[in-house]
C-alpha cells in the first residue's frame, strides 16, 4: 500500500446526534432544560434542521459526496416516550433511516445514547438510580430486536467521560454538581429546579447524564454499558459494539507533568477498563489542553481559536490516537473530529492536518478503522444553540435548504480515492 493511501475498507463518514438535528424532541430531558425558567441555553432547538423528516435527502447527499459511513443516534425518548411504552412509529422511522443508509451504501454506526435521556427517567432519579441499568437494557433490547438486522455497528454511549471533564470546568457555575456530593445535597440553581419540574419531578431526583461524575454513578454507567453489550452480543453477535470518549491531547509545560498525568488518568483511565471486551474504541477529539504547575495554561495570545474558543490544533488527533493505542489493544474508530468555524477553508485545513496524523498512525501499524467528521450539518450545539457552525453542510433554517461546503467535497474526494488530496483538487 502506498504510504499516502488509506485502506480500501476505511470508514469515511460524518456524525450527528438525534437531539441536535431531528427537532422537536420534546420528551427528552434537554427539552426541559431549554424550556426551563432562566435556562442558560442560548436557543431553543425547535425544529432543529428537521432531519427527522429530511433524513432521506440528507443521507443521499452524504452518499453523493463519496462517504461510506453515517454515524447517527437514536433518541431514546422517541422510542420509549413513557417507561415500557415503545413507539412503533418511531421504531419504523429509524428502520427506514437505516434502510436508506444501506440503499445508499452508507454503513450505519448507531449511537444508542448521545447525551439526552427520556424525561421519565428523571422521575426515577435519572443516572443516579440503580434502575437505569434495567431501563437502558430494555431500550437496548427493543432496538436490537426490532432494528438489529440493519445495525452493523453500535455505540452504547457517546462520551462516557465528558461529565468528568465538565465537572471541573463547570462546578463553579453550578451546572454540574461537584464530585462526591450527591444530587440531594447539591443546591441547584433555580433553572434546574424548573427543568426538573418540567420532567415531572423534583431537583433531588434530577440527575442527567452530564452529572455522572461521582464514583457511584460512574459505576452504574459501567454496569449499564456491560449489560447492554451482553444483550447486543446475545441478540446480534455479528454487530460490533463499543462506546466513545472525548479526549483532548493532554500536554504540559515544565512543572505541569504531574497535573497532566493526573488529568489523563481522570479523563481516560477512569473508563479505560470498560472498553475491555468491546469490539472497537470510539475516539473523539477537538483540541489540546496544556498544563503548567498552576493548572490549565491558556493558549498563546496569537493562537487561532475556534468559535468554541478551543485552540485550533488538528495535530492533537494523532497524539491522542497514539496515546490510546499504547494503553488499549482495540481497533480505534475516530467517531468525532471537528471544528466550529465560519471559515470553511480552516475546516479543510483542520481535516487535512488531522488526516495526516491518522496516516502516520496507520503507517506505524496502529489499527485505525475509520474517520467521522463532526458534523455533517450545522446544527444545535446544546447550550450554545445555533451559534456554532461545525458542519460540512450548511443549513438555512428558514427554508431547511442544505448547501455543501468545500470541506464536504474535500472529505468526500479523499473517501472516494482512499488518498489525501490537496484542497484545490477537491473543488
Ligand atoms: C459531542 C457533540 C457536540 C460536539 C461539539 C461532542 O462533545 O458529542 O454532541 O456537538 O462535541 O461540541
Short mmCIF file of C-alpha atoms and ligand atoms in Angstrom, two decimals:
data_model
loop_
_atom_site.label_atom_id
_atom_site.label_comp_id
_atom_site.label_asym_id
_atom_site.label_seq_id
_atom_site.Cartn_x
_atom_site.Cartn_y
_atom_site.Cartn_z
CA UNK A 1 0.00 0.00 0.00
CA UNK A 2 1.26 3.43 -0.97
CA UNK A 3 2.11 5.42 2.18
CA UNK A 4 -0.37 8.11 1.26
CA UNK A 5 -3.21 5.67 0.76
CA UNK A 6 -5.87 4.74 3.28
CA UNK A 7 -7.05 1.12 3.39
CA UNK A 8 -9.90 0.37 0.98
CA UNK A 9 -12.07 -0.74 3.92
CA UNK A 10 -11.59 2.55 5.80
CA UNK A 11 -14.83 4.01 7.15
CA UNK A 12 -15.38 7.58 5.99
CA UNK A 13 -18.28 9.49 7.34
CA UNK A 14 -19.82 12.23 9.39
CA UNK A 15 -21.58 12.11 12.72
CA UNK A 16 -24.76 13.64 14.08
CA UNK A 17 -26.82 13.25 17.25
CA UNK A 18 -30.59 12.93 17.09
CA UNK A 19 -31.29 15.74 19.53
CA UNK A 20 -29.08 18.15 17.61
CA UNK A 21 -30.62 17.59 14.19
CA UNK A 22 -34.06 15.98 14.34
CA UNK A 23 -36.06 18.71 16.02
CA UNK A 24 -38.95 18.56 18.47
CA UNK A 25 -37.53 16.00 20.86
CA UNK A 26 -40.00 17.19 23.47
CA UNK A 27 -39.87 14.05 25.65
CA UNK A 28 -36.16 14.39 26.29
CA UNK A 29 -34.57 15.97 29.34
CA UNK A 30 -32.73 18.55 27.22
CA UNK A 31 -36.06 19.88 26.03
CA UNK A 32 -36.91 20.60 29.65
CA UNK A 33 -33.53 22.27 30.16
CA UNK A 34 -34.07 24.53 27.18
CA UNK A 35 -37.57 25.48 28.28
CA UNK A 36 -36.84 25.86 31.98
CA UNK A 37 -37.30 29.28 33.54
CA UNK A 38 -33.96 31.07 33.47
CA UNK A 39 -32.46 28.40 31.21
CA UNK A 40 -28.85 29.13 30.27
CA UNK A 41 -29.43 27.69 26.79
CA UNK A 42 -28.83 30.28 24.10
CA UNK A 43 -31.56 28.99 21.78
CA UNK A 44 -34.40 26.54 21.77
CA UNK A 45 -33.78 23.59 19.46
CA UNK A 46 -37.28 23.81 17.96
CA UNK A 47 -37.45 22.04 14.61
CA UNK A 48 -33.62 21.91 14.51
CA UNK A 49 -32.66 21.07 10.93
CA UNK A 50 -35.68 18.79 10.57
CA UNK A 51 -33.54 15.74 9.91
CA UNK A 52 -36.45 13.72 11.31
CA UNK A 53 -38.26 14.39 8.05
CA UNK A 54 -35.40 15.17 5.69
CA UNK A 55 -33.20 12.18 6.50
CA UNK A 56 -33.62 10.51 3.11
CA UNK A 57 -32.43 13.61 1.23
CA UNK A 58 -29.67 14.09 3.80
CA UNK A 59 -28.41 10.53 3.50
CA UNK A 60 -28.45 10.78 -0.26
CA UNK A 61 -26.45 13.99 -0.05
CA UNK A 62 -23.76 12.39 2.15
CA UNK A 63 -23.52 9.33 -0.09
CA UNK A 64 -23.27 11.60 -3.12
CA UNK A 65 -20.18 13.19 -1.63
CA UNK A 66 -18.45 9.82 -1.64
CA UNK A 67 -18.74 8.93 2.06
CA UNK A 68 -19.42 5.32 3.07
CA UNK A 69 -20.48 5.62 6.72
CA UNK A 70 -23.03 7.59 8.71
CA UNK A 71 -22.92 7.81 12.48
CA UNK A 72 -26.23 8.93 13.95
CA UNK A 73 -28.13 8.37 17.15
CA UNK A 74 -31.50 7.03 18.11
CA UNK A 75 -33.42 9.24 20.51
CA UNK A 76 -34.36 7.04 23.45
CA UNK A 77 -37.29 9.29 24.37
CA UNK A 78 -38.81 8.89 20.91
CA UNK A 79 -38.57 5.10 21.02
CA UNK A 80 -39.81 4.95 24.61
CA UNK A 81 -41.70 8.17 25.45
CA UNK A 82 -43.07 6.58 28.62
CA UNK A 83 -41.39 3.82 30.55
CA UNK A 84 -42.19 0.47 28.94
CA UNK A 85 -44.23 2.04 26.12
CA UNK A 86 -42.33 1.59 22.91
CA UNK A 87 -43.39 3.61 19.91
CA UNK A 88 -43.99 1.60 16.77
CA UNK A 89 -43.98 4.78 14.70
CA UNK A 90 -40.57 5.92 15.93
CA UNK A 91 -39.19 2.42 15.50
CA UNK A 92 -40.36 2.37 11.89
CA UNK A 93 -38.84 5.78 11.38
CA UNK A 94 -35.40 4.55 12.43
CA UNK A 95 -35.85 1.37 10.39
CA UNK A 96 -36.39 3.49 7.30
CA UNK A 97 -33.39 5.62 8.16
CA UNK A 98 -31.22 2.52 8.45
CA UNK A 99 -32.64 1.21 5.23
CA UNK A 100 -31.88 4.48 3.48
CA UNK A 101 -28.26 4.20 4.64
CA UNK A 102 -27.95 0.68 3.26
CA UNK A 103 -29.61 1.64 -0.03
CA UNK A 104 -27.08 4.43 -0.49
CA UNK A 105 -24.03 2.42 0.52
CA UNK A 106 -23.54 4.07 3.90
CA UNK A 107 -22.64 1.77 6.80
CA UNK A 108 -24.66 2.92 9.79
CA UNK A 109 -22.92 3.34 13.13
CA UNK A 110 -25.77 3.81 15.58
CA UNK A 111 -25.38 5.57 18.92
CA UNK A 112 -27.97 4.44 21.44
CA UNK A 113 -27.38 7.33 23.82
CA UNK A 114 -25.98 10.70 22.82
CA UNK A 115 -26.39 12.85 25.96
CA UNK A 116 -30.19 13.16 26.00
CA UNK A 117 -32.43 10.88 28.05
CA UNK A 118 -36.19 10.50 28.39
CA UNK A 119 -37.83 12.85 30.87
CA UNK A 120 -39.45 9.88 32.62
CA UNK A 121 -36.02 8.60 33.62
CA UNK A 122 -35.61 11.71 35.77
CA UNK A 123 -38.64 10.70 37.82
CA UNK A 124 -36.75 7.54 38.80
CA UNK A 125 -33.67 9.51 39.83
CA UNK A 126 -32.03 9.63 36.41
CA UNK A 127 -28.49 8.32 36.05
CA UNK A 128 -28.07 8.10 39.80
CA UNK A 129 -30.80 5.49 40.08
CA UNK A 130 -29.96 1.77 40.11
CA UNK A 131 -32.99 1.33 37.88
CA UNK A 132 -31.14 2.90 34.98
CA UNK A 133 -29.32 -0.36 34.27
CA UNK A 134 -32.55 -2.26 33.65
CA UNK A 135 -34.21 0.68 31.87
CA UNK A 136 -31.39 1.05 29.38
CA UNK A 137 -31.26 -2.74 28.94
CA UNK A 138 -34.94 -2.79 27.98
CA UNK A 139 -34.44 0.01 25.46
CA UNK A 140 -31.35 -1.69 24.01
CA UNK A 141 -33.20 -4.97 23.73
CA UNK A 142 -36.05 -3.31 21.88
CA UNK A 143 -33.74 -1.59 19.44
CA UNK A 144 -31.67 -4.68 18.74
CA UNK A 145 -34.69 -6.96 18.35
CA UNK A 146 -36.50 -4.55 16.08
CA UNK A 147 -33.64 -2.99 14.15
CA UNK A 148 -30.53 -5.06 14.86
CA UNK A 149 -30.59 -6.75 11.46
CA UNK A 150 -29.71 -3.36 9.96
CA UNK A 151 -27.14 -2.27 12.57
CA UNK A 152 -23.58 -3.44 11.89
CA UNK A 153 -22.01 -1.02 14.40
CA UNK A 154 -23.48 0.20 17.63
CA UNK A 155 -22.20 2.63 20.22
CA UNK A 156 -23.89 2.38 23.60
CA UNK A 157 -22.78 5.76 24.95
CA UNK A 158 -21.33 8.91 23.47
CA UNK A 159 -18.51 10.36 25.55
CA UNK A 160 -18.84 8.49 28.84
CA UNK A 161 -16.08 10.65 30.29
CA UNK A 162 -17.43 14.07 29.31
CA UNK A 163 -19.18 14.61 32.66
CA UNK A 164 -15.87 14.18 34.49
CA UNK A 165 -14.37 16.90 32.31
CA UNK A 166 -17.41 19.15 32.66
CA UNK A 167 -17.35 18.82 36.42
CA UNK A 168 -14.03 20.59 36.52
CA UNK A 169 -14.99 23.31 34.13
CA UNK A 170 -18.49 23.99 35.36
CA UNK A 171 -18.64 23.14 39.03
CA UNK A 172 -18.03 26.76 39.88
CA UNK A 173 -21.05 27.98 37.96
CA UNK A 174 -23.27 25.22 39.25
CA UNK A 175 -24.19 23.40 36.08
CA UNK A 176 -22.63 20.13 37.20
CA UNK A 177 -22.52 19.14 40.86
CA UNK A 178 -19.08 18.83 42.39
CA UNK A 179 -17.60 15.37 42.82
CA UNK A 180 -18.60 13.34 45.82
CA UNK A 181 -21.67 15.40 46.56
CA UNK A 182 -24.88 13.59 45.91
CA UNK A 183 -27.65 15.21 43.95
CA UNK A 184 -29.84 15.67 47.01
CA UNK A 185 -27.25 17.68 48.84
CA UNK A 186 -26.36 19.79 45.88
CA UNK A 187 -28.08 23.13 45.93
CA UNK A 188 -29.05 23.60 42.34
CA UNK A 189 -29.81 26.93 40.76
CA UNK A 190 -33.41 27.76 40.10
CA UNK A 191 -33.39 26.85 36.44
CA UNK A 192 -32.59 23.26 37.27
CA UNK A 193 -35.48 23.15 39.68
CA UNK A 194 -37.65 24.39 36.86
CA UNK A 195 -36.23 21.79 34.44
CA UNK A 196 -36.89 19.06 36.97
CA UNK A 197 -40.49 20.25 37.33
CA UNK A 198 -40.91 20.12 33.55
CA UNK A 199 -39.79 16.48 33.72
CA UNK A 200 -42.47 15.89 36.34
CA UNK A 201 -40.05 15.51 39.21
CA UNK A 202 -38.05 17.42 41.80
CA UNK A 203 -34.48 18.62 41.66
CA UNK A 204 -33.41 15.91 44.14
CA UNK A 205 -34.21 13.26 41.56
CA UNK A 206 -33.00 15.25 38.58
CA UNK A 207 -29.71 13.62 37.65
CA UNK A 208 -28.86 13.91 33.97
CA UNK A 209 -26.17 12.07 32.02
CA UNK A 210 -23.93 15.12 32.28
CA UNK A 211 -23.84 14.70 36.05
CA UNK A 212 -22.27 11.21 36.03
CA UNK A 213 -19.01 12.10 37.70
CA UNK A 214 -19.04 10.59 41.20
CA UNK A 215 -17.93 7.05 41.93
CA UNK A 216 -21.39 5.63 42.36
CA UNK A 217 -22.92 6.96 39.15
CA UNK A 218 -19.76 6.08 37.19
CA UNK A 219 -20.13 2.54 38.44
CA UNK A 220 -23.78 2.48 37.39
CA UNK A 221 -22.87 3.71 33.92
CA UNK A 222 -20.29 0.95 33.62
CA UNK A 223 -22.84 -1.64 34.66
CA UNK A 224 -25.25 -0.19 32.12
CA UNK A 225 -22.78 -0.45 29.26
CA UNK A 226 -21.81 -4.03 30.17
CA UNK A 227 -25.40 -5.15 30.44
CA UNK A 228 -26.32 -3.52 27.12
CA UNK A 229 -23.27 -5.08 25.47
CA UNK A 230 -24.30 -8.53 26.69
CA UNK A 231 -27.77 -8.02 25.23
CA UNK A 232 -26.36 -6.84 21.91
CA UNK A 233 -23.99 -9.82 21.75
CA UNK A 234 -26.76 -12.24 22.57
CA UNK A 235 -29.21 -10.86 20.03
CA UNK A 236 -26.77 -9.85 17.29
CA UNK A 237 -23.38 -11.47 17.74
CA UNK A 238 -22.15 -10.00 14.44
CA UNK A 239 -22.80 -6.37 15.45
CA UNK A 240 -19.68 -4.51 16.58
CA UNK A 241 -20.14 -2.75 19.89
CA UNK A 242 -18.25 -0.01 21.69
CA UNK A 243 -18.58 3.41 23.32
CA UNK A 244 -16.75 6.69 22.84
CA UNK A 245 -14.70 9.10 24.90
CA UNK A 246 -13.97 12.80 24.44
CA UNK A 247 -10.20 13.09 24.60
CA UNK A 248 -8.17 16.25 24.33
CA UNK A 249 -4.47 15.86 23.83
CA UNK A 250 -3.18 16.49 27.34
CA UNK A 251 0.19 18.25 27.22
CA UNK A 252 2.37 20.01 29.78
CA UNK A 253 4.99 22.67 30.08
CA UNK A 254 7.75 22.29 32.68
CA UNK A 255 6.17 21.97 36.10
CA UNK A 256 2.89 20.62 34.74
CA UNK A 257 3.92 16.96 34.35
CA UNK A 258 2.13 15.68 37.43
CA UNK A 259 -1.13 17.56 36.78
CA UNK A 260 -1.14 16.46 33.15
CA UNK A 261 -0.68 12.87 34.20
CA UNK A 262 -3.45 13.17 36.75
CA UNK A 263 -5.82 14.68 34.16
CA UNK A 264 -5.16 11.95 31.63
CA UNK A 265 -5.76 9.36 34.32
CA UNK A 266 -9.06 11.01 35.31
CA UNK A 267 -10.28 11.59 31.78
CA UNK A 268 -9.12 8.39 30.11
CA UNK A 269 -8.24 5.70 32.62
CA UNK A 270 -11.40 6.08 34.70
CA UNK A 271 -13.26 4.38 31.87
CA UNK A 272 -10.48 2.51 30.04
CA UNK A 273 -11.30 -0.80 31.75
CA UNK A 274 -14.82 -0.58 30.40
CA UNK A 275 -13.56 -0.96 26.85
CA UNK A 276 -12.13 -4.40 27.58
CA UNK A 277 -14.32 -6.84 25.75
CA UNK A 278 -15.63 -4.25 23.27
CA UNK A 279 -15.08 -4.56 19.53
CA UNK A 280 -13.75 -1.04 18.97
CA UNK A 281 -12.95 2.19 20.77
CA UNK A 282 -14.67 5.40 19.67
CA UNK A 283 -12.17 8.25 19.88
CA UNK A 284 -13.38 11.86 19.78
CA UNK A 285 -11.00 14.77 19.67
CA UNK A 286 -11.23 18.52 19.13
CA UNK A 287 -8.15 20.18 20.61
CA UNK A 288 -5.37 20.02 23.20
CA UNK A 289 -5.10 21.08 26.83
CA UNK A 290 -1.80 22.25 28.18
CA UNK A 291 -0.98 22.13 31.90
CA UNK A 292 1.58 24.01 33.93
CA UNK A 293 2.32 23.93 37.64
CA UNK A 294 -0.78 26.03 38.36
CA UNK A 295 -3.14 24.09 36.16
CA UNK A 296 -4.51 24.77 32.72
CA UNK A 297 -2.42 27.14 30.61
CA UNK A 298 -4.35 29.41 28.27
CA UNK A 299 -3.43 29.25 24.58
CA UNK A 300 -0.81 31.78 23.43
CA UNK A 301 -2.21 35.26 22.72
CA UNK A 302 -1.79 34.85 19.00
CA UNK A 303 -3.15 31.29 18.90
CA UNK A 304 -6.01 30.72 16.49
CA UNK A 305 -9.21 29.95 18.41
CA UNK A 306 -12.33 28.25 17.09
CA UNK A 307 -15.87 29.51 17.67
CA UNK A 308 -15.91 27.26 20.74
CA UNK A 309 -12.80 29.12 21.95
CA UNK A 310 -10.78 25.95 21.61
CA UNK A 311 -7.26 26.23 20.26
CA UNK A 312 -7.15 25.30 16.56
CA UNK A 313 -4.83 22.34 16.86
CA UNK A 314 -5.55 19.46 14.50
CA UNK A 315 -2.28 17.74 15.44
CA UNK A 316 -3.98 16.69 18.67
CA UNK A 317 -5.72 13.87 16.84
CA UNK A 318 -2.55 11.92 16.06
CA UNK A 319 -1.20 12.39 19.56
CA UNK A 320 -4.39 11.10 21.17
CA UNK A 321 -4.59 8.12 18.82
CA UNK A 322 -1.03 7.15 19.73
CA UNK A 323 -1.68 7.54 23.41
CA UNK A 324 -4.85 5.46 23.33
CA UNK A 325 -3.19 2.78 21.19
CA UNK A 326 -0.41 2.49 23.79
CA UNK A 327 -2.91 1.75 26.51
CA UNK A 328 -5.74 -0.11 24.77
CA UNK A 329 -5.42 -3.02 22.41
CA UNK A 330 -8.57 -2.37 20.41
CA UNK A 331 -9.34 -1.13 16.91
CA UNK A 332 -9.91 2.63 17.00
CA UNK A 333 -12.65 4.40 15.11
CA UNK A 334 -12.48 8.18 15.15
CA UNK A 335 -16.13 8.78 15.82
CA UNK A 336 -15.78 12.59 16.06
CA UNK A 337 -13.21 15.15 14.98
CA UNK A 338 -14.42 18.60 14.11
CA UNK A 339 -14.09 22.33 14.24
CA UNK A 340 -16.58 25.15 14.70
CA UNK A 341 -15.67 27.90 12.28
CA UNK A 342 -17.30 30.30 9.86
CA UNK A 343 -14.32 29.98 7.57
CA UNK A 344 -14.62 26.70 5.74
CA UNK A 345 -11.04 26.89 4.44
CA UNK A 346 -9.98 26.43 8.06
CA UNK A 347 -12.19 23.33 8.28
CA UNK A 348 -10.47 21.90 5.20
CA UNK A 349 -7.13 22.60 6.82
CA UNK A 350 -8.24 21.06 10.09
CA UNK A 351 -9.34 17.87 8.35
CA UNK A 352 -6.22 17.75 6.20
CA UNK A 353 -3.84 18.03 9.13
CA UNK A 354 -5.93 15.67 11.25
CA UNK A 355 -5.85 13.05 8.50
CA UNK A 356 -2.12 13.42 8.01
CA UNK A 357 -1.83 12.37 11.62
CA UNK A 358 -4.12 9.42 11.01
CA UNK A 359 -1.96 8.34 8.09
CA UNK A 360 1.16 8.49 10.17
CA UNK A 361 -0.54 6.25 12.78
CA UNK A 362 -1.61 3.79 10.08
CA UNK A 363 1.93 3.74 8.69
CA UNK A 364 3.12 2.69 12.14
CA UNK A 365 0.67 -0.17 12.19
CA UNK A 366 -1.90 1.38 14.54
CA UNK A 367 -5.30 -0.13 13.89
CA UNK A 368 -7.45 2.87 12.98
CA UNK A 369 -10.58 1.81 11.13
CA UNK A 370 -12.40 4.99 10.29
CA UNK A 371 -12.82 8.76 10.49
CA UNK A 372 -16.09 10.54 11.14
CA UNK A 373 -16.13 14.30 10.90
CA UNK A 374 -18.30 16.18 13.42
CA UNK A 375 -20.62 17.18 12.00
CA UNK A 376 -22.47 16.55 8.79
CA UNK A 377 -24.53 19.72 9.27
CA UNK A 378 -24.50 22.99 11.11
CA UNK A 379 -26.78 22.03 13.97
CA UNK A 380 -27.99 22.63 17.52
CA UNK A 381 -24.87 22.86 19.64
CA UNK A 382 -26.53 22.22 23.03
CA UNK A 383 -26.32 25.29 25.29
CA UNK A 384 -24.59 27.27 22.54
CA UNK A 385 -27.62 26.81 20.34
CA UNK A 386 -27.23 27.55 16.64
CA UNK A 387 -24.30 29.92 17.03
CA UNK A 388 -21.66 27.26 16.37
CA UNK A 389 -21.09 26.09 12.82
CA UNK A 390 -19.38 22.69 12.83
CA UNK A 391 -21.00 21.39 9.64
CA UNK A 392 -19.58 20.47 6.26
CA UNK A 393 -23.08 21.09 5.05
CA UNK A 394 -24.64 24.44 5.87
CA UNK A 395 -28.37 24.76 6.57
CA UNK A 396 -30.63 27.75 6.07
CA UNK A 397 -33.06 27.01 8.88
CA UNK A 398 -35.75 29.29 7.46
CA UNK A 399 -36.07 27.07 4.37
CA UNK A 400 -34.16 23.99 5.59
CA UNK A 401 -32.10 24.25 2.44
CA UNK A 402 -28.77 22.42 2.57
CA UNK A 403 -25.56 23.70 0.96
CA UNK A 404 -22.48 21.54 0.79
CA UNK A 405 -19.33 23.41 1.79
CA UNK A 406 -15.93 22.85 0.17
CA UNK A 407 -14.91 20.77 3.19
CA UNK A 408 -17.68 18.28 2.37
CA UNK A 409 -16.38 17.86 -1.15
CA UNK A 410 -12.84 17.62 0.20
CA UNK A 411 -13.58 14.77 2.62
CA UNK A 412 -15.76 13.05 0.00
CA UNK A 413 -12.93 13.04 -2.51
CA UNK A 414 -10.50 11.59 -0.03
CA UNK A 415 -13.08 8.92 0.78
CA UNK A 416 -13.58 8.07 -2.89
CA UNK A 417 -9.90 7.91 -3.77
CA UNK A 418 -8.61 6.48 -0.43
CA UNK A 419 -5.96 9.09 -0.78
CA UNK A 420 -5.07 12.51 0.60
CA UNK A 421 -5.98 15.37 -1.75
CA UNK A 422 -4.86 18.90 -1.95
CA UNK A 423 -7.74 21.17 -1.04
CA UNK A 424 -7.61 22.71 -4.54
CA UNK A 425 -8.13 19.37 -6.28
CA UNK A 426 -11.38 18.87 -4.38
CA UNK A 427 -13.27 21.81 -5.83
C1 LIG B 1 -20.44 15.90 21.28
C2 LIG B 1 -21.34 16.59 20.28
C3 LIG B 1 -21.01 18.07 20.22
C4 LIG B 1 -19.58 18.21 19.79
C5 LIG B 1 -19.11 19.62 19.56
C6 LIG B 1 -19.03 16.37 21.28
O1 LIG B 1 -18.61 16.51 22.59
O2 LIG B 1 -20.53 14.50 21.14
O3 LIG B 1 -22.67 16.36 20.65
O4 LIG B 1 -21.88 18.77 19.39
O5 LIG B 1 -18.74 17.61 20.75
O6 LIG B 1 -19.05 20.36 20.73
#
